[in-house]
Every structure is written in structure tokens, then in C-alpha cells.
Short mmCIF file of C-alpha atoms in Angstrom, two decimals:
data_model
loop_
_atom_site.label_atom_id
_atom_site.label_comp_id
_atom_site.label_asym_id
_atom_site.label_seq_id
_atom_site.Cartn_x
_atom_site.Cartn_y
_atom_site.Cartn_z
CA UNK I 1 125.37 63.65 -83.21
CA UNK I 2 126.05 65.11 -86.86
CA UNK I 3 125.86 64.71 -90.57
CA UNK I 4 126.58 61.23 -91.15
CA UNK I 5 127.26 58.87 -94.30
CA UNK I 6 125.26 55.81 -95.96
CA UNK I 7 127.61 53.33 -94.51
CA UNK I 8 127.09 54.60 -90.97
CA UNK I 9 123.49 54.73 -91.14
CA UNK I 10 123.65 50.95 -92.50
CA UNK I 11 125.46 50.19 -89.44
CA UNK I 12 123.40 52.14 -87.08
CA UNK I 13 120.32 49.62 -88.41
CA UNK I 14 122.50 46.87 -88.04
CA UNK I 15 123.46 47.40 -84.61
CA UNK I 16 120.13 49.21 -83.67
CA UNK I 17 122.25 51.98 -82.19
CA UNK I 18 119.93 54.47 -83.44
CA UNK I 19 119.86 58.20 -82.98
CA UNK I 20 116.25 59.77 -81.53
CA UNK I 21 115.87 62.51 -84.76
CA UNK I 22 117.05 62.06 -88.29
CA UNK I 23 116.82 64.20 -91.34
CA UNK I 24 116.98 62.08 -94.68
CA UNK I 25 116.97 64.26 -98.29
CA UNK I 26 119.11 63.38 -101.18
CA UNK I 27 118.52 62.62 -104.88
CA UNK I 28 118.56 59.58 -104.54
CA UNK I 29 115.04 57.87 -103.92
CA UNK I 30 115.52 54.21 -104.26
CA UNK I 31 117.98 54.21 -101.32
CA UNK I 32 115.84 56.66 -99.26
CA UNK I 33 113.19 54.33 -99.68
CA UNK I 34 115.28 51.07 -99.06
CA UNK I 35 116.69 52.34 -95.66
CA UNK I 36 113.09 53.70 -94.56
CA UNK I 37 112.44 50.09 -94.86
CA UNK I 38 115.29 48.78 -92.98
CA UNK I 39 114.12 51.06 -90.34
CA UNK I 40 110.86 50.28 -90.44
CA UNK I 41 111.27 46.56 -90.11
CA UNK I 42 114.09 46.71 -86.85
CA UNK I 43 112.37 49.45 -85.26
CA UNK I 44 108.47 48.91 -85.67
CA UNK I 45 108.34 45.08 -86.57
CA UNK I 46 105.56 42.41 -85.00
CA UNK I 47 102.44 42.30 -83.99
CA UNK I 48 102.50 45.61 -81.78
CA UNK I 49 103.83 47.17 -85.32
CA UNK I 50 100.53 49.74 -85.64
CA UNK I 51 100.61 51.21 -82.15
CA UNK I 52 104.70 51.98 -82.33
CA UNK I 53 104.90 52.79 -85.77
CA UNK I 54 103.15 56.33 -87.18
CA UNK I 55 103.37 57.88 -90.64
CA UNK I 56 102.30 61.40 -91.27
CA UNK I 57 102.46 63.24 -94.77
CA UNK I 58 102.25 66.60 -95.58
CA UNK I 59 99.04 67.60 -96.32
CA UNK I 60 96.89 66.34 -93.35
CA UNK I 61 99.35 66.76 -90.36
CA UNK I 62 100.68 69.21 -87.94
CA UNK I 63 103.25 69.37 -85.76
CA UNK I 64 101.51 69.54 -82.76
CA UNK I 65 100.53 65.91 -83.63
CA UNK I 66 103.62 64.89 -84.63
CA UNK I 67 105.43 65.46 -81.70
CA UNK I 68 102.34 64.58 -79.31
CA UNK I 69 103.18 60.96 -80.90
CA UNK I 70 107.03 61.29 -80.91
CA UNK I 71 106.20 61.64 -77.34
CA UNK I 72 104.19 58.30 -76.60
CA UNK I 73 105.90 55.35 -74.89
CA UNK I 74 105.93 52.19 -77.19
CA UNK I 75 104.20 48.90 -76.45
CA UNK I 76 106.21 45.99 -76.24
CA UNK I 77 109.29 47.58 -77.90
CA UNK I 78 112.19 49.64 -77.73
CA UNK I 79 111.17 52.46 -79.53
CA UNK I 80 108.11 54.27 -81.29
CA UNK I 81 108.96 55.06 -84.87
CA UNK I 82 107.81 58.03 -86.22
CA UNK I 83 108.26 58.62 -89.90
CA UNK I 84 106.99 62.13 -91.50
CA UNK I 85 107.00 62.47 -95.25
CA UNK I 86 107.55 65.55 -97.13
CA UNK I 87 106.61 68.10 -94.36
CA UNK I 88 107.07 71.62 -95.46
CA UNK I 89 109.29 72.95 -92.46
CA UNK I 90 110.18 75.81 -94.72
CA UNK I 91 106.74 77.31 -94.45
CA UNK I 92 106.81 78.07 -90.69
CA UNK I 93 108.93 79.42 -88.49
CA UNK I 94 106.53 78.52 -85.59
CA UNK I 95 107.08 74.85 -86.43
CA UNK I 96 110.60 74.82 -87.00
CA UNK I 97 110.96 76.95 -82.86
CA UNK I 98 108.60 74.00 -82.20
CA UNK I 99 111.21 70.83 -83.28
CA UNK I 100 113.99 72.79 -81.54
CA UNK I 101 112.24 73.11 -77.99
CA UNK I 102 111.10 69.41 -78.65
CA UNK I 103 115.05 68.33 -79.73
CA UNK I 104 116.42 70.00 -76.31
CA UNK I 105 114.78 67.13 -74.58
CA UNK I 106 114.37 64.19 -76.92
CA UNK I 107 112.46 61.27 -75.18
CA UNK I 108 114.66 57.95 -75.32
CA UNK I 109 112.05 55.53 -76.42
CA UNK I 110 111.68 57.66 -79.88
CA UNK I 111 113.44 57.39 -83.15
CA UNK I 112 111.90 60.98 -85.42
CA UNK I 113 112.51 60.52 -89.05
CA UNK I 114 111.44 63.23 -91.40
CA UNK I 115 111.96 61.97 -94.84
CA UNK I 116 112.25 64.11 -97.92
CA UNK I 117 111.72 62.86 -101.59
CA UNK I 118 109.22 65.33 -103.60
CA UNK I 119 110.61 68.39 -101.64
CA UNK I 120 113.98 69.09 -103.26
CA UNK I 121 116.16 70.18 -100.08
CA UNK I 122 119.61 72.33 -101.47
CA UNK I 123 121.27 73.72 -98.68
CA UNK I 124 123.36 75.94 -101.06
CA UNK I 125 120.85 77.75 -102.11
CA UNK I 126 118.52 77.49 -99.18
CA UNK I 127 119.43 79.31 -96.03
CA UNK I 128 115.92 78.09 -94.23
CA UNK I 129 116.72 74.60 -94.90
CA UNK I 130 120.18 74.72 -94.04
CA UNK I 131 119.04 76.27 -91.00
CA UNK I 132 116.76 73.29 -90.53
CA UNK I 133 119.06 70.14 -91.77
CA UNK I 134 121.83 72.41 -88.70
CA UNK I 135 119.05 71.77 -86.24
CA UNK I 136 118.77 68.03 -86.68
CA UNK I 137 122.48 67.30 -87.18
CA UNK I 138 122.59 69.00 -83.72
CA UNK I 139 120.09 66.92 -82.44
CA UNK I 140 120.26 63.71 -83.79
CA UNK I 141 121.45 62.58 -87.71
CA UNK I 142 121.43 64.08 -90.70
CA UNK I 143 122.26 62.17 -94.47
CA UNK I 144 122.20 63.33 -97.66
CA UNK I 145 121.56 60.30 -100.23
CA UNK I 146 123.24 60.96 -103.03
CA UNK I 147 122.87 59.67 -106.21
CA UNK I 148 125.81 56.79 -106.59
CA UNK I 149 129.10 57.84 -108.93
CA UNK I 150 128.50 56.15 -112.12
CA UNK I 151 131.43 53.64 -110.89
CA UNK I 152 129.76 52.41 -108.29
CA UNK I 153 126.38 52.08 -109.44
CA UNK I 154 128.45 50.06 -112.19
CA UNK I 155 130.00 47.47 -109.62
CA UNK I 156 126.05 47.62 -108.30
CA UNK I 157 124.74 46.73 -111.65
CA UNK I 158 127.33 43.61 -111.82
CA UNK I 159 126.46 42.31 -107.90
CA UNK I 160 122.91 42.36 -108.90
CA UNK I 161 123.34 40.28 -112.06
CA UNK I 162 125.41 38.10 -110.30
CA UNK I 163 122.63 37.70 -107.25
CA UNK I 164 120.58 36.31 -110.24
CA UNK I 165 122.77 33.99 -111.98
CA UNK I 166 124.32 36.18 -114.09
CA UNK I 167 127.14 37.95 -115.37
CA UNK I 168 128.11 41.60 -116.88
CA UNK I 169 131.47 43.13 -116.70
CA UNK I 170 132.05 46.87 -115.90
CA UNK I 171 132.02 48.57 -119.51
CA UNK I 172 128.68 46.65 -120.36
CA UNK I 173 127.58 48.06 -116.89
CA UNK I 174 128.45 51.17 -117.95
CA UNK I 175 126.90 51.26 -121.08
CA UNK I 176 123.22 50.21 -119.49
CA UNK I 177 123.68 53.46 -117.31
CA UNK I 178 124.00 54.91 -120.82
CA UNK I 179 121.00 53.51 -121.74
CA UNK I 180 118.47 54.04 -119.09
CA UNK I 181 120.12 56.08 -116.81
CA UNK I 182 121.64 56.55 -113.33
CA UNK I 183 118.17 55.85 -111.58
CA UNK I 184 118.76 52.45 -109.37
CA UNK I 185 115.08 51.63 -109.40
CA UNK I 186 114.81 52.22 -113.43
CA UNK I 187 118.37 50.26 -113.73
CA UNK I 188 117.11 47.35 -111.31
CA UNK I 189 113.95 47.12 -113.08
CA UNK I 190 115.74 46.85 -116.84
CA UNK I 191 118.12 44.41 -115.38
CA UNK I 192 115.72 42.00 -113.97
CA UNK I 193 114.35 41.70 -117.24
CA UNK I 194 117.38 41.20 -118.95
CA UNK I 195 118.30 39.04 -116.88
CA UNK I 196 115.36 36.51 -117.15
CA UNK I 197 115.72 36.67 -121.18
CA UNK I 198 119.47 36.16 -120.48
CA UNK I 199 118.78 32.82 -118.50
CA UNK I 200 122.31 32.49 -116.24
CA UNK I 201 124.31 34.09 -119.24
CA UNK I 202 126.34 36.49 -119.81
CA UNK I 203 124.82 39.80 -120.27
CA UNK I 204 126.15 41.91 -123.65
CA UNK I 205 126.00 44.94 -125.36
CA UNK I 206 123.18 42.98 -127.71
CA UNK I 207 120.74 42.07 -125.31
CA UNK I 208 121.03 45.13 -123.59
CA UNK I 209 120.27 47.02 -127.16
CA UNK I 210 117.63 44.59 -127.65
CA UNK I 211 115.84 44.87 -124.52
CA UNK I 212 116.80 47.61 -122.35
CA UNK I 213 113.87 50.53 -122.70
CA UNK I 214 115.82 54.00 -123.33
CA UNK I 215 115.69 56.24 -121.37
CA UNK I 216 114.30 60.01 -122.76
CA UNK I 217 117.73 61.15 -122.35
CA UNK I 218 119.46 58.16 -124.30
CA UNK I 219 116.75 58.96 -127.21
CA UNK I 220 117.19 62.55 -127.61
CA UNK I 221 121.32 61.72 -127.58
CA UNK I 222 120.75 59.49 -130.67
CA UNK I 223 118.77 62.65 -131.89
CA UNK I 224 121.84 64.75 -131.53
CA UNK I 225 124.29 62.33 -133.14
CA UNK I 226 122.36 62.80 -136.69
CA UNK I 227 121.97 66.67 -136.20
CA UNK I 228 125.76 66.41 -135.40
CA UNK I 229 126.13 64.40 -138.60
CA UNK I 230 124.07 66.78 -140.37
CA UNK I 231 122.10 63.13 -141.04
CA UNK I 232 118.36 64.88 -141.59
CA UNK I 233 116.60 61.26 -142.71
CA UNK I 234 118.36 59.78 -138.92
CA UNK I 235 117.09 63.22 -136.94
CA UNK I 236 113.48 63.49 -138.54
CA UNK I 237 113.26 59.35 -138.09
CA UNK I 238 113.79 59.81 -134.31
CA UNK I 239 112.01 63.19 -133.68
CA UNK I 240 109.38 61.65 -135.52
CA UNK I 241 109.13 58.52 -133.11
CA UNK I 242 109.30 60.67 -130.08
CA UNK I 243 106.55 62.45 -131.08
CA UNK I 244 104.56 59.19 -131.91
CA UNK I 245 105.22 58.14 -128.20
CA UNK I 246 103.91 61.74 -126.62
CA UNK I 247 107.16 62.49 -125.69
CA UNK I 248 106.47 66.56 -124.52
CA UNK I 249 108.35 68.73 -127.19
CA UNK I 250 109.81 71.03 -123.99
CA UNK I 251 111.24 67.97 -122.75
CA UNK I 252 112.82 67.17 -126.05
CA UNK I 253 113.93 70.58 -126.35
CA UNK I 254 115.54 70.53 -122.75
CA UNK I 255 117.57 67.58 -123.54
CA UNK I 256 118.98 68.45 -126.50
CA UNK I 257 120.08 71.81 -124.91
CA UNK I 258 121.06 69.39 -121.92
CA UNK I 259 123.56 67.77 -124.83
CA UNK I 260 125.01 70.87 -126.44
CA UNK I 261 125.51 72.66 -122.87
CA UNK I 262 127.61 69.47 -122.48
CA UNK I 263 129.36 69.80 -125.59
CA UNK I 264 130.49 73.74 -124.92
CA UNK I 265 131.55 73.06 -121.03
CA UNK I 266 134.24 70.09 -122.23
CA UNK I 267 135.65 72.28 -125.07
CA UNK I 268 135.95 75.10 -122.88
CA UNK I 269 137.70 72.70 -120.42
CA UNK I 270 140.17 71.20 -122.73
CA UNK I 271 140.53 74.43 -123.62
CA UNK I 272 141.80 75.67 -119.75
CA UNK I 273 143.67 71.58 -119.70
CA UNK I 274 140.79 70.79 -117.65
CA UNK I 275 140.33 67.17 -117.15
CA UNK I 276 136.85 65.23 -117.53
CA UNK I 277 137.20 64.26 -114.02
CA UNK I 278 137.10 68.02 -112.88
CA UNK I 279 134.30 69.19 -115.32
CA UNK I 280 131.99 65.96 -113.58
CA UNK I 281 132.57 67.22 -110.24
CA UNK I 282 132.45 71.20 -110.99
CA UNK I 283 129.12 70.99 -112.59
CA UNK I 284 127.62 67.42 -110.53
CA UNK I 285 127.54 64.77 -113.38
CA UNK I 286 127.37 62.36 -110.12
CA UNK I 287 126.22 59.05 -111.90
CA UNK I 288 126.62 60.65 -115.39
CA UNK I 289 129.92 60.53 -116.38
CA UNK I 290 128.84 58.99 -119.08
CA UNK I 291 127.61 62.62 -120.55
CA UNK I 292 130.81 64.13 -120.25
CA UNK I 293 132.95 61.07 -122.05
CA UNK I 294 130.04 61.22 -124.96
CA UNK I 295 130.29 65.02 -124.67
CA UNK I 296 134.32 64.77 -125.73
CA UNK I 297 134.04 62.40 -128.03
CA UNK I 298 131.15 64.55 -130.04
CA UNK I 299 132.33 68.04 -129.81
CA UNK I 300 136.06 67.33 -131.24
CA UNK I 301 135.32 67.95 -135.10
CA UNK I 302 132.59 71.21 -133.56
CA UNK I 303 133.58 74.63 -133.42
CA UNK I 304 133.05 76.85 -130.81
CA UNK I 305 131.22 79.42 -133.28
CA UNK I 306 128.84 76.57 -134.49
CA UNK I 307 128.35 75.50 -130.57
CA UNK I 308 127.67 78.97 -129.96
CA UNK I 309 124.99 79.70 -132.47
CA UNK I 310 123.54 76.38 -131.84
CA UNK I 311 122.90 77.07 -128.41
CA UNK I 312 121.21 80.41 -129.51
CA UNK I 313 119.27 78.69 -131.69
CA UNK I 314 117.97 76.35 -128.92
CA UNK I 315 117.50 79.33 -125.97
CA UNK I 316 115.38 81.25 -128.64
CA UNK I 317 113.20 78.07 -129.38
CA UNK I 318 113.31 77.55 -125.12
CA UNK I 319 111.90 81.38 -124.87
CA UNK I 320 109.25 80.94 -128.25
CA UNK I 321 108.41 77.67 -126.71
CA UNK I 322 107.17 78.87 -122.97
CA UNK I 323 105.93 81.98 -124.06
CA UNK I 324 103.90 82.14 -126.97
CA UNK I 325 100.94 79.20 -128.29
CA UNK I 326 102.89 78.49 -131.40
CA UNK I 327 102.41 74.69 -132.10
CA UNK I 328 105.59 73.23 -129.61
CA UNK I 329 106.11 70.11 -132.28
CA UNK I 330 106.41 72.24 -135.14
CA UNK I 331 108.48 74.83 -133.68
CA UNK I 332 110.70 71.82 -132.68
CA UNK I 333 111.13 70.80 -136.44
CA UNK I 334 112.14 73.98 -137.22
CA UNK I 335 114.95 73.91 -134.43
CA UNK I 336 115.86 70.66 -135.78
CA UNK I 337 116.20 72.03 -139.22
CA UNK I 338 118.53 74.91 -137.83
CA UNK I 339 120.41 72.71 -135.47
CA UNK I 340 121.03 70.61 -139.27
CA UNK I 341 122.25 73.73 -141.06
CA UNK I 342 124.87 74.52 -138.12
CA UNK I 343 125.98 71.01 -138.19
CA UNK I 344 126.23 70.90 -141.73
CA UNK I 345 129.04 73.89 -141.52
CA UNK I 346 132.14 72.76 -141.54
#
């Protein structure tokens, strides 16, 4: 067994050539979720579905009970299914010596599936959970769901349309990732509404304006493009708005830092004759690529010096803003105002 990619888990359910342990992390939740599913529904299907199929979360389990179950024949079925959400292996060495006696002898009849999504699992920076995701490679499959290249999520977007009689070519696609981001589940959802105002037409840039929902992201951009412009009435119109929706100033503040860090690391690049290409995959703009090509389009007639002070500007404001009780939307404004002057140099 070993680590193993999306289209050979999608096989493994189609086949039902399963392995007996898996380890599923990634960014990506919609497809976590979706091939839980898939699992779910060859594995544990049918009217003996809730005595082979057994769900523990984090908070009210152990893994004494866990494998007790992992260890029960199934009734009427291949396998019993046990699915474990968002256990905290990380916390106890005891339980992680436990799964590795229990993977030396694996019963046949059991597919083990422990399934993160609110526990963020890096294996760069984690040497416990490297340890951990090594143990069930060893043992059975480990995947890392990724979020999709902006690309592909793109030639998603257009299947999808089409599946719903209708059409959008590759740069519109593109430019709804702009809009509401690279989550599938947020993208699907946006789409299935344009889609029902488009009625079997061809989606454009004007519906999606229209009728697409922002993202906080796409918002806080616009916010930049005015404080680039050193446009005040544009940057006050929009800071004003986001404030009227309870948008968190931190937030804000984080994404328009987000935008500027963007900014400096492409005009440091073109400085080296880095490519765009590169600068995605140094710094993981997987599904974002969108931030670097707005990035290089922004920070052409922009300084370094004026980059640089910017980005002061906005670390100071980061530092006032988490550790003192001055009010966060006014301190904001005055960021805005400085972020203005900056922009304003030429």
C-alpha cells in the first residue's frame, strides 16, 4: 500500500478494490466529503447499513472503541465501514502505538477511514503527523486532497454548466474563480444559481457580475484597486460597505496585506526573471492563480519603496490591531488613509 492519488481512489470505489486503513486530509473539503460518500454508499449501503457502518468524532470516542468495532464481522456484507472524524492522533502517543499493533494484523472484512477536515494536517511542519500519515501509507492508503489548480477547477466549472444546460467558456470560468473563489462547494453553489437565471444560455461576464456573491477576498481586491488609484471616494465607498455587512476589520486588514504581499513577491520575481508560473508553485497559489496574474498587472506602475512602506504601514496596523482595544474600524480608516498617501506618490 502507499500514498495514492484522487484518480486511484475513484477507481478503488469503482472497482471496490478497497484497502483495510485509509488516511484522508487535504484542503480540499468538498471532495473529502464527496468521496466519504462514495464510500459510504458501496461499502455500507442497504438495509443492514446501521450495523456495518460506524461514525465516531472526536470528542466522545476512544480508540479502544474504535478499533473494538474495526474489529466486528459485518452482517450481510463485505465489509464494516468505519469512518472517524477529526480524531486528534497527535495528542497521544499511546493511541498512535495502539493503530500500529492494530495495522500489523488488519482484519479483511474492515475498511478504517480516519477523515480529517477541521484538523489542518501539514506534514512539513509536523513531524507527529508525518509520523502518523507514514503509518497508514504503510498499512493501507493515504491521499492528500488538494485543492484543484485553478485550470482545472475551470474545465470543472464549464462540465457543470454544461450538466445543466448551459454553457461558459474557460476565461468566463476563470473569472467566477475570481469572483468567489477556488472553494468547489461556494463555486457550485454560485453556479447553480446562475445557471437557473441563465435558463440554457450562455453564461457571461454580466450575469456573473450581476449575480455571483463576492467573495471577502474579491471585495477587499476592489478595495485595493482605489487605494492603488489613490481613488479615496472608491476606497471609503467599499470600506464603508464592508463594514455595513460586519465584515471583521482583522479580516479586512489580512486581505489587503494578503494583496500587497502579492504585489512585492511578483516584482521581486520579475525582478530575478522569475516566471508567474514559478512564483504560484513556490509560495502554493494552487487554485489562485488568479492572485498572481492580478498581482502583475497592479504592481507595474508601484515602486518597490512605496510597496515597502505600505506593507509597514499594514504590519504596524496588524500589531496595533491584536494588541491594544483601540476601535479596529477606525484604526482601519486610518490605514486606509495611509495606504492613499503611498499610492498617491508617484
Amino acid at each position: 500500500m502507499a500514498r495514492i492519488s484522487e484518480n486511484e481512489l475513484k477507481e478503488q470505489i469503482k472497482t471496490g478494490n478497497f484497502s483495510n486503513v485509509y488516511f484522508i486530509y487535504g484542503e480540499e473539503s468538498y471532495l473529502k466529503e464527496h468521496y466519504i460518500k462514495k464510500m459510504k454508499k458501496k461499502l455500507a449501503d442497504g438495509e443492514f447499513a446501521d450495523f456495518n457502518f460506524h461514525q465516531y468524532d472526536s470528542k466522545n470516542s476512544t480508540i479502544d472503541d474504535i478499533l473494538q468495532d474495526a474489529q466486528t464481522l459485518p452482517m450481510m456484507s463485505e465489509y464494516t465501514f468505519i469512518l472517524v472524524c477529526d480524531y486528534p492522533l497527535d495528542k497521544s502517543t499511546d493511541d498512535v502505538n495502539s493503530l500500529k499493533e492494530f495495522f500489523k494484523d488488519v482484519p479483511e472484512t474492515c475498511v478504517l477511514v480516519f477523515w480529517y477536515d477541521n484538523i489542518d494536517i501539514d506534514l512539513k511542519k509536523s513531524s507527529k503527523w508525518k509520523t502518523i500519515e507514514s503509518a497508514f501509507a504503510k498499512a493501507g492508503s493515504s491521499i492528500n486532497l488538494e485543492k484543484r489548480s485553478e485550470g482545472d477547477l475551470a474545465k470543472l466549472i464549464v462540465s457543470y454548466a454544461k450538466k445543466r444546460n448551459c454553457t461558459i467558456d474557460l476565461n468566463n470560468a476563470r473569472y467566477l474563480i475570481s469572483v468567489v473563489g477556488s472553494d468547489i462547494q461556494t463555486v457550485f453553489n454560485e453556479l447553480d444559481k446562475i445557471c437557473a437565471f441563465a435558463d440554457s444560455k450562455e453564461i457571461t461576464k454580466k450575469e456573473i457580475d450581476e449575480l455571483a456573491v463576492k467573495s471577502l477576498q474579491a471585495r477587499v481586491y476592489d478595495l485595493s484597486k482605489f487605494i492603488l488609484a489613490a481613488n479615496s471616494d472608491g476606497a471609503y465607498s467599499i470600506l464603508n460597505t464592508l463594514f455595513a455587512q460586519k465584515e471583521e476589520p482583522i479580516s479586512i486588514l489580512a486581505v489587503i496585506s494578503s494583496c500587497y504581499i502579492d504585489m512585492y513577491r511578483v516584482k521581486c520575481a520579475k525582478a530575478a526573471n522569475v516566471n508567474e508560473n514559478e512564483i504560484a508553485n513556490y509560495y502554493s497559489y494552487r487554485g489562485r492563480d488568479f492572485l498572481i496574474r492580478n498581482a502583475a498587472r497592479d504592481c507595474r506602475n508601484i515602486s518597490f519603496e512605496n510597496l515597502r512602506d505600505s506593507i509597514d504601514v499594514l504590519q504596524n496596523a496588524d500589531e496595533l490591531m491584536k494588541s491594544s482595544s483601540i476601535d479596529k474600524n477606525l484604526l482601519l480608516e486610518e490605514t486606509v488613509a495611509k495606504l492613499l498617501v503611498i499610492g498617491a506618490r508617484r
